[in-house]
Amino acid sequence: MIIGIDGSRANRKIKTGVEWYAYHLIQELKKITVNDSNHYFLYTDKPLKGDLARLPENWQEKILRWPFRYLWTKIRLSWEMLREKPDVLFIPSHTLPIFFPKKTIITIHDLGYERYPETYSFFARYHLRQGYKFAAKHATKIIVPTEFTKRELISLYNTKPEKIEIVHLGYNDKIFKKVDDEIKINKVLEKYKIKKPYLLFTGRIETKKGIRCLIEAYKLLITNSQWQNLNLVLIGGRGFGYKEIKSEIRKLKNCVHELGHLTREEDRAYLYTSTAGFIFPSLYEGFGIPILEAMACGVPVIASDLEPIREIIGGKYLDREKVGTEISREITAILVPPENPEVLAQKIKEVLENQELRQQLITKGLERVKNFSWQKCAEETLKILKSLYD
């Protein structure tokens, strides 16, 4: 069997969640398919870079050059599918080509553009809607990261439930783990000119991620004399609504540190390890890889009370309105209602000041994150790919 995989997103220099998913999934697929009888084509718009370019004997790079910035999938990959199509095509992200093999699988990560259209540009909203509607109708199988995204597809696009497979995402457990080397940690803090204590957010700096709510909560916190030296660190590129967010950041002078994209995962791991708390105030998510990374680094997590995040943390979570020591031994993360800076500030303060609660969150987070890995994600994905040709 010949399996074709779109590697264009995985090959990008600057990666967000979707690109990291594609990258790590392909890397793990290479490991577990070394000795099988299938042949794998990795389609890309530019030559593969770094570790992605190191391919097993049964894997082959196919560079499909395209002079334009857009429409590589729609036109160039379609052309390849007409010329020499594989038995199975897998698209880890983005959209299907116009022409595709009879057996085609795509991963749809979330449908946030339908629920929060005001947090996307017109072009992004239109492009995502057209691409995912087409995929939902024509793909043989659709992989989604959570039960929530499966329900969204059924509800919004009337997708047949039997077409949808749930495969949880993973995290890079070789990098994201508790780091005890204070010398290395301090070097990274000096590199980015960050002083402790600080709160950390990782993700795109945009409206959908709830950054304005985080900034408002942060303002409330630093009015308290005990936390007036608390800093806020934002890791991620700029997204929709950044201009308004930046105007709020400027008012706080040197308290908020924007680091932009960090291509070195090791640096992010050190920044996770030494933060006072990881805050994830998103309005909508399909999954939330940074939550796994934070828990793996032994960091207490405070996140929005969203169904996919409940699915990630599992078990019990802290009630929206109350903190009780009688239940603190059972919880993995603190969940708060989105777009409520007062409650968010209150919960952050409790995590900062209640050492017993902090330790419970850290311990339970380290236990929970063991349920997720890119290897497991790859094994389940490969099983779906092979099932189409059994």
Tab-separated table of C-alpha atoms in Angstrom:
chain	number	residue	atom	x	y	z
A	1	MET	CA	0.000	0.000	0.000
A	2	ILE	CA	1.146	3.521	-0.798
A	3	ILE	CA	0.257	6.158	1.809
A	4	GLY	CA	0.635	9.828	0.971
A	5	ILE	CA	0.955	12.427	3.749
A	6	ASP	CA	0.818	16.204	3.420
A	7	GLY	CA	3.991	17.399	5.159
A	8	SER	CA	3.788	21.065	4.143
A	9	ARG	CA	2.574	22.368	7.514
A	10	ALA	CA	5.020	20.191	9.457
A	11	ASN	CA	7.854	21.658	7.368
A	12	ARG	CA	7.176	25.283	8.313
A	13	LYS	CA	9.880	27.090	10.244
A	14	ILE	CA	7.395	28.878	12.496
A	15	LYS	CA	4.997	26.409	14.079
A	16	THR	CA	1.826	26.859	16.093
A	17	GLY	CA	-0.266	24.028	17.535
A	18	VAL	CA	-1.433	22.588	14.211
A	19	GLU	CA	2.073	22.613	12.723
A	20	TRP	CA	3.584	20.997	15.825
A	21	TYR	CA	0.892	18.317	15.650
A	22	ALA	CA	1.764	17.548	12.024
A	23	TYR	CA	5.505	17.590	12.745
A	24	HIS	CA	5.504	15.329	15.798
A	25	LEU	CA	2.927	12.961	14.307
A	26	ILE	CA	5.021	12.467	11.164
A	27	GLN	CA	8.191	11.977	13.232
A	28	GLU	CA	6.500	9.256	15.289
A	29	LEU	CA	4.931	7.639	12.218
A	30	LYS	CA	8.416	7.319	10.723
A	31	LYS	CA	9.598	5.445	13.823
A	32	ILE	CA	6.742	2.920	13.927
A	33	THR	CA	6.651	2.196	10.179
A	34	VAL	CA	10.350	1.438	9.602
A	35	ASN	CA	9.795	-2.292	9.120
A	36	ASP	CA	6.321	-2.410	7.583
A	37	SER	CA	5.607	-3.269	3.958
A	38	ASN	CA	3.952	0.020	3.022
A	39	HIS	CA	5.538	2.881	1.123
A	40	TYR	CA	5.082	6.464	2.324
A	41	PHE	CA	5.203	9.660	0.250
A	42	LEU	CA	5.707	12.884	2.182
A	43	TYR	CA	4.392	15.747	0.048
A	44	THR	CA	5.886	19.185	0.633
A	45	ASP	CA	6.001	22.552	-1.124
A	46	LYS	CA	9.660	23.119	-0.176
A	47	PRO	CA	12.562	20.726	0.582
A	48	LEU	CA	12.200	19.105	3.985
A	49	LYS	CA	14.283	20.645	6.752
A	50	GLY	CA	16.078	19.294	9.815
A	51	ASP	CA	14.923	16.039	11.388
A	52	LEU	CA	11.904	15.975	9.103
A	53	ALA	CA	14.258	15.342	6.160
A	54	ARG	CA	15.688	12.153	7.709
A	55	LEU	CA	13.499	9.474	6.161
A	56	PRO	CA	13.402	5.672	6.570
A	57	GLU	CA	13.996	3.561	3.441
A	58	ASN	CA	10.272	3.097	2.856
A	59	TRP	CA	9.607	6.861	3.011
A	60	GLN	CA	10.120	9.258	0.106
A	61	GLU	CA	10.089	13.047	-0.108
A	62	LYS	CA	8.003	14.519	-2.933
A	63	ILE	CA	8.633	18.219	-3.480
A	64	LEU	CA	5.711	19.779	-5.317
A	65	ARG	CA	7.013	23.236	-6.129
A	66	TRP	CA	4.560	26.123	-6.341
A	67	PRO	CA	5.488	29.763	-7.036
A	68	PHE	CA	2.591	31.316	-5.120
A	69	ARG	CA	1.922	31.768	-1.415
A	70	TYR	CA	-1.577	30.282	-1.465
A	71	LEU	CA	-3.508	27.405	-3.068
A	72	TRP	CA	-0.689	24.822	-2.941
A	73	THR	CA	-3.082	22.198	-1.581
A	74	LYS	CA	-6.023	23.104	-3.780
A	75	ILE	CA	-4.105	23.222	-7.059
A	76	ARG	CA	-0.583	21.780	-6.836
A	77	LEU	CA	-1.407	18.810	-4.626
A	78	SER	CA	-4.561	18.209	-6.698
A	79	TRP	CA	-2.401	18.057	-9.812
A	80	GLU	CA	-0.210	15.423	-8.146
A	81	MET	CA	-3.297	13.421	-7.162
A	82	LEU	CA	-4.393	13.364	-10.827
A	83	ARG	CA	-0.920	12.424	-12.013
A	84	GLU	CA	0.097	9.797	-9.442
A	85	LYS	CA	-2.271	9.334	-6.528
A	86	PRO	CA	-1.487	7.115	-3.495
A	87	ASP	CA	-3.793	4.386	-2.201
A	88	VAL	CA	-4.513	6.476	0.908
A	89	LEU	CA	-4.014	10.231	1.394
A	90	PHE	CA	-3.676	11.750	4.858
A	91	ILE	CA	-3.945	15.502	5.466
A	92	PRO	CA	-2.907	16.292	9.095
A	93	SER	CA	-4.264	19.842	8.862
A	94	HIS	CA	-5.516	22.520	6.513
A	95	THR	CA	-7.868	21.247	3.763
A	96	LEU	CA	-8.323	18.608	1.100
A	97	PRO	CA	-7.106	19.101	-2.464
A	98	ILE	CA	-9.867	19.453	-5.072
A	99	PHE	CA	-8.938	16.069	-6.520
A	100	PHE	CA	-8.092	13.291	-4.075
A	101	PRO	CA	-7.944	9.494	-3.834
A	102	LYS	CA	-11.019	7.482	-3.009
A	103	LYS	CA	-9.566	6.758	0.432
A	104	THR	CA	-8.703	10.064	2.100
A	105	ILE	CA	-8.332	11.076	5.750
A	106	ILE	CA	-8.105	14.566	7.224
A	107	THR	CA	-7.667	15.916	10.755
A	108	ILE	CA	-10.083	18.704	11.693
A	109	HIS	CA	-8.833	20.388	14.860
A	110	ASP	CA	-11.673	22.751	15.770
A	111	LEU	CA	-14.558	24.808	14.380
A	112	GLY	CA	-13.923	28.000	16.310
A	113	TYR	CA	-14.595	30.160	13.248
A	114	GLU	CA	-18.238	29.027	13.382
A	115	ARG	CA	-18.744	29.688	17.092
A	116	TYR	CA	-16.665	32.873	17.343
A	117	PRO	CA	-16.638	34.342	13.808
A	118	GLU	CA	-15.812	37.793	15.185
A	119	THR	CA	-12.388	36.510	16.284
A	120	TYR	CA	-11.306	35.662	12.713
A	121	SER	CA	-10.626	37.799	9.670
A	122	PHE	CA	-13.083	37.472	6.791
A	123	PHE	CA	-10.490	35.682	4.657
A	124	ALA	CA	-9.563	33.182	7.387
A	125	ARG	CA	-13.210	32.502	8.236
A	126	TYR	CA	-14.175	31.975	4.590
A	127	HIS	CA	-11.139	29.799	3.845
A	128	LEU	CA	-11.629	27.566	6.891
A	129	ARG	CA	-15.363	27.184	6.401
A	130	GLN	CA	-15.105	26.245	2.734
A	131	GLY	CA	-12.202	23.893	3.319
A	132	TYR	CA	-13.631	22.055	6.303
A	133	LYS	CA	-17.159	21.811	4.880
A	134	PHE	CA	-15.696	20.231	1.751
A	135	ALA	CA	-13.585	17.856	3.847
A	136	ALA	CA	-16.473	16.929	6.148
A	137	LYS	CA	-18.516	15.932	3.126
A	138	HIS	CA	-15.899	14.144	1.019
A	139	ALA	CA	-13.241	12.650	3.338
A	140	THR	CA	-13.476	8.925	3.970
A	141	LYS	CA	-12.514	9.418	7.600
A	142	ILE	CA	-12.093	12.493	9.782
A	143	ILE	CA	-9.764	12.502	12.772
A	144	VAL	CA	-10.625	14.905	15.601
A	145	PRO	CA	-8.711	15.541	18.859
A	146	THR	CA	-11.676	15.407	21.261
A	147	GLU	CA	-15.222	14.161	21.703
A	148	PHE	CA	-16.251	17.823	21.729
A	149	THR	CA	-14.967	18.433	18.182
A	150	LYS	CA	-16.778	15.302	17.029
A	151	ARG	CA	-20.058	16.708	18.369
A	152	GLU	CA	-19.311	20.048	16.734
A	153	LEU	CA	-18.881	18.397	13.327
A	154	ILE	CA	-22.116	16.476	13.711
A	155	SER	CA	-24.016	19.537	14.915
A	156	LEU	CA	-22.669	22.160	12.495
A	157	TYR	CA	-22.004	20.138	9.333
A	158	ASN	CA	-24.302	17.154	9.808
A	159	THR	CA	-21.308	14.825	9.497
A	160	LYS	CA	-22.002	11.114	9.853
A	161	PRO	CA	-20.724	9.969	13.274
A	162	GLU	CA	-19.234	6.766	11.824
A	163	LYS	CA	-16.847	8.860	9.683
A	164	ILE	CA	-15.279	10.503	12.725
A	165	GLU	CA	-12.430	9.019	14.783
A	166	ILE	CA	-11.155	10.561	18.037
A	167	VAL	CA	-7.378	10.601	18.513
A	168	HIS	CA	-6.015	12.670	21.381
A	169	LEU	CA	-2.960	14.772	20.661
A	170	GLY	CA	0.313	14.497	22.556
A	171	TYR	CA	3.298	16.570	23.662
A	172	ASN	CA	7.064	16.304	23.326
A	173	ASP	CA	7.900	14.357	26.475
A	174	LYS	CA	11.624	14.440	25.652
A	175	ILE	CA	11.626	18.217	26.105
A	176	PHE	CA	8.682	19.139	28.315
A	177	LYS	CA	9.435	17.777	31.775
A	178	LYS	CA	10.461	19.103	35.166
A	179	VAL	CA	13.870	20.762	34.950
A	180	ASP	CA	16.010	20.978	38.076
A	181	ASP	CA	19.029	22.673	36.507
A	182	GLU	CA	18.796	26.180	37.969
A	183	ILE	CA	21.851	27.351	36.026
A	184	LYS	CA	20.209	26.560	32.682
A	185	ILE	CA	16.895	28.016	33.808
A	186	ASN	CA	18.541	31.263	34.904
A	187	LYS	CA	20.395	31.518	31.588
A	188	VAL	CA	17.108	31.324	29.700
A	189	LEU	CA	15.493	33.874	32.006
A	190	GLU	CA	18.457	36.203	31.446
A	191	LYS	CA	18.274	35.597	27.687
A	192	TYR	CA	14.706	36.884	27.562
A	193	LYS	CA	15.193	39.451	30.368
A	194	ILE	CA	12.517	37.920	32.588
A	195	LYS	CA	12.422	38.145	36.365
A	196	LYS	CA	10.515	35.923	38.763
A	197	PRO	CA	7.747	35.690	39.764
A	198	TYR	CA	5.796	35.595	36.528
A	199	LEU	CA	2.667	34.114	34.990
A	200	LEU	CA	2.939	32.402	31.619
A	201	PHE	CA	0.706	32.077	28.563
A	202	THR	CA	1.618	30.106	25.432
A	203	GLY	CA	-0.378	30.393	22.217
A	204	ARG	CA	-1.245	32.891	19.531
A	205	ILE	CA	-1.665	36.443	20.855
A	206	GLU	CA	-5.180	37.030	19.577
A	207	THR	CA	-8.759	37.685	20.613
A	208	LYS	CA	-9.862	34.038	20.533
A	209	LYS	CA	-7.243	33.085	23.122
A	210	GLY	CA	-8.762	35.398	25.747
A	211	ILE	CA	-5.642	37.553	26.083
A	212	ARG	CA	-7.579	40.717	26.921
A	213	CYS	CA	-9.272	38.894	29.805
A	214	LEU	CA	-5.856	37.710	31.003
A	215	ILE	CA	-4.489	41.249	30.918
A	216	GLU	CA	-7.481	42.579	32.857
A	217	ALA	CA	-7.052	39.838	35.467
A	218	TYR	CA	-3.356	40.630	35.675
A	219	LYS	CA	-4.136	44.314	36.295
A	220	LEU	CA	-6.376	43.321	39.204
A	221	LEU	CA	-3.639	41.113	40.665
A	222	ILE	CA	-0.858	43.677	40.640
A	223	THR	CA	-2.978	46.224	42.483
A	224	ASN	CA	-2.384	43.948	45.484
A	225	SER	CA	0.814	45.076	47.190
A	226	GLN	CA	1.893	41.464	47.666
A	227	TRP	CA	1.914	40.851	43.882
A	228	GLN	CA	2.895	44.232	42.488
A	229	ASN	CA	6.199	42.747	41.261
A	230	LEU	CA	4.459	39.912	39.405
A	231	ASN	CA	5.273	39.801	35.669
A	232	LEU	CA	3.287	38.381	32.758
A	233	VAL	CA	5.027	36.500	29.931
A	234	LEU	CA	3.304	35.861	26.588
A	235	ILE	CA	4.788	33.344	24.148
A	236	GLY	CA	3.352	33.233	20.634
A	237	GLY	CA	2.903	35.041	17.359
A	238	ARG	CA	0.443	37.780	16.615
A	239	GLY	CA	-3.088	36.897	15.546
A	240	PHE	CA	-6.447	38.512	14.885
A	241	GLY	CA	-7.166	41.421	17.252
A	242	TYR	CA	-3.516	41.930	18.207
A	243	LYS	CA	-3.636	45.689	17.624
A	244	GLU	CA	-6.206	46.165	20.408
A	245	ILE	CA	-4.341	43.777	22.693
A	246	LYS	CA	-1.076	45.654	22.156
A	247	SER	CA	-2.680	48.943	23.177
A	248	GLU	CA	-3.590	47.345	26.536
A	249	ILE	CA	-0.097	45.915	26.962
A	250	ARG	CA	1.504	49.339	26.420
A	251	LYS	CA	-0.393	50.709	29.411
A	252	LEU	CA	1.412	48.238	31.657
A	253	LYS	CA	4.857	49.473	30.562
A	254	ASN	CA	7.524	46.859	31.347
A	255	CYS	CA	5.392	44.343	33.269
A	256	VAL	CA	4.259	42.309	30.245
A	257	HIS	CA	6.921	40.510	28.204
A	258	GLU	CA	6.066	39.449	24.652
A	259	LEU	CA	8.541	36.843	23.423
A	260	GLY	CA	6.916	36.088	20.058
A	261	HIS	CA	7.447	32.649	18.499
A	262	LEU	CA	10.051	30.537	20.267
A	263	THR	CA	11.345	27.938	17.831
A	264	ARG	CA	13.465	26.299	20.542
A	265	GLU	CA	11.195	23.994	22.516
A	266	GLU	CA	13.890	23.702	25.198
A	267	ASP	CA	13.557	27.411	25.996
A	268	ARG	CA	9.805	27.060	26.384
A	269	ALA	CA	10.313	24.102	28.730
A	270	TYR	CA	12.602	26.173	30.977
A	271	LEU	CA	10.098	29.040	30.976
A	272	TYR	CA	7.286	26.654	31.932
A	273	THR	CA	9.348	25.150	34.750
A	274	SER	CA	10.056	28.431	36.498
A	275	THR	CA	6.665	30.117	36.127
A	276	ALA	CA	4.389	30.690	39.103
A	277	GLY	CA	1.438	29.470	37.070
A	278	PHE	CA	0.320	28.691	33.515
A	279	ILE	CA	-2.806	30.562	32.396
A	280	PHE	CA	-4.887	29.434	29.406
A	281	PRO	CA	-7.952	31.737	29.200
A	282	SER	CA	-9.098	30.745	25.686
A	283	LEU	CA	-12.647	31.334	24.440
A	284	TYR	CA	-12.687	28.209	22.286
A	285	GLU	CA	-10.387	25.221	21.770
A	286	GLY	CA	-10.358	21.921	19.964
A	287	PHE	CA	-7.679	20.568	22.304
A	288	GLY	CA	-4.883	22.570	23.999
A	289	ILE	CA	-1.352	21.168	23.697
A	290	PRO	CA	0.171	23.886	25.956
A	291	ILE	CA	-1.856	22.503	28.875
A	292	LEU	CA	-0.089	19.146	28.489
A	293	GLU	CA	3.302	20.864	28.229
A	294	ALA	CA	2.677	22.881	31.382
A	295	MET	CA	1.481	19.884	33.414
A	296	ALA	CA	4.482	17.844	32.226
A	297	CYS	CA	6.804	20.593	33.497
A	298	GLY	CA	5.219	20.481	36.956
A	299	VAL	CA	3.284	23.723	36.674
A	300	PRO	CA	-0.167	24.489	38.151
A	301	VAL	CA	-2.686	25.157	35.370
A	302	ILE	CA	-5.564	27.644	35.382
A	303	ALA	CA	-7.663	27.402	32.230
A	304	SER	CA	-11.034	28.274	30.751
A	305	ASP	CA	-13.904	25.984	31.615
A	306	LEU	CA	-14.335	24.495	28.136
A	307	GLU	CA	-15.440	20.959	27.260
A	308	PRO	CA	-12.229	19.989	25.424
A	309	ILE	CA	-10.136	21.175	28.362
A	310	ARG	CA	-12.232	19.101	30.751
A	311	GLU	CA	-11.564	16.162	28.454
A	312	ILE	CA	-7.821	16.808	28.614
A	313	ILE	CA	-7.504	17.158	32.367
A	314	GLY	CA	-9.954	14.327	33.109
A	315	GLY	CA	-11.257	13.372	36.528
A	316	LYS	CA	-12.181	16.204	38.819
A	317	TYR	CA	-11.488	19.879	38.421
A	318	LEU	CA	-11.955	22.828	40.712
A	319	ASP	CA	-15.441	24.287	40.857
A	320	ARG	CA	-15.899	27.658	39.179
A	321	GLU	CA	-16.947	29.444	42.323
A	322	LYS	CA	-15.232	27.855	45.281
A	323	VAL	CA	-11.882	26.599	46.445
A	324	GLY	CA	-12.107	23.985	49.130
A	325	THR	CA	-9.250	22.082	50.703
A	326	GLU	CA	-11.584	19.110	51.013
A	327	ILE	CA	-11.533	18.613	47.219
A	328	SER	CA	-8.102	20.019	46.410
A	329	ARG	CA	-6.532	16.562	46.656
A	330	GLU	CA	-8.550	15.348	43.668
A	331	ILE	CA	-8.169	18.088	41.087
A	332	THR	CA	-5.844	18.369	38.100
A	333	ALA	CA	-6.415	21.999	37.102
A	334	ILE	CA	-8.479	25.019	38.035
A	335	LEU	CA	-11.151	25.906	35.481
A	336	VAL	CA	-12.761	29.339	35.322
A	337	PRO	CA	-15.518	30.806	33.133
A	338	PRO	CA	-14.135	32.456	29.981
A	339	GLU	CA	-14.119	36.255	29.752
A	340	ASN	CA	-14.417	36.784	33.511
A	341	PRO	CA	-11.265	38.616	34.659
A	342	GLU	CA	-12.458	39.002	38.259
A	343	VAL	CA	-12.830	35.243	38.785
A	344	LEU	CA	-9.615	34.552	36.868
A	345	ALA	CA	-7.696	36.988	39.089
A	346	GLN	CA	-9.188	35.412	42.205
A	347	LYS	CA	-8.167	31.889	41.182
A	348	ILE	CA	-4.660	32.941	40.184
A	349	LYS	CA	-4.248	34.591	43.582
A	350	GLU	CA	-5.367	31.401	45.346
A	351	VAL	CA	-2.860	29.323	43.388
A	352	LEU	CA	-0.081	31.798	44.178
A	353	GLU	CA	-0.829	31.869	47.904
A	354	ASN	CA	-2.104	28.362	48.745
A	355	GLN	CA	0.946	26.085	48.736
A	356	GLU	CA	-1.064	22.945	49.458
A	357	LEU	CA	-3.335	23.657	46.493
A	358	ARG	CA	-0.325	24.352	44.245
A	359	GLN	CA	1.261	21.030	45.132
A	360	GLN	CA	-1.969	19.116	44.521
A	361	LEU	CA	-2.310	20.668	41.079
A	362	ILE	CA	1.306	19.861	40.238
A	363	THR	CA	1.060	16.246	41.460
A	364	LYS	CA	-2.210	15.504	39.693
A	365	GLY	CA	-1.040	17.240	36.518
A	366	LEU	CA	2.095	15.094	36.367
A	367	GLU	CA	-0.046	11.975	36.757
A	368	ARG	CA	-2.632	12.988	34.164
A	369	VAL	CA	-0.163	13.924	31.443
A	370	LYS	CA	1.108	10.330	31.332
A	371	ASN	CA	-2.047	9.476	29.377
A	372	PHE	CA	-0.877	11.494	26.368
A	373	SER	CA	2.012	11.025	23.935
A	374	TRP	CA	2.807	11.556	20.273
A	375	GLN	CA	3.685	7.863	20.012
A	376	LYS	CA	0.180	6.895	21.120
A	377	CYS	CA	-1.290	9.497	18.769
A	378	ALA	CA	0.751	8.084	15.858
A	379	GLU	CA	-0.155	4.456	16.624
A	380	GLU	CA	-3.861	5.236	16.676
A	381	THR	CA	-3.592	7.333	13.512
A	382	LEU	CA	-1.684	4.604	11.645
A	383	LYS	CA	-4.322	2.073	12.630
A	384	ILE	CA	-6.982	4.281	11.001
A	385	LEU	CA	-4.858	4.756	7.856
A	386	LYS	CA	-4.295	1.019	7.468
A	387	SER	CA	-7.950	0.187	8.183
A	388	LEU	CA	-8.968	1.794	4.900
A	389	TYR	CA	-7.012	-0.761	2.956
A	390	ASP	CA	-7.602	-3.939	4.982
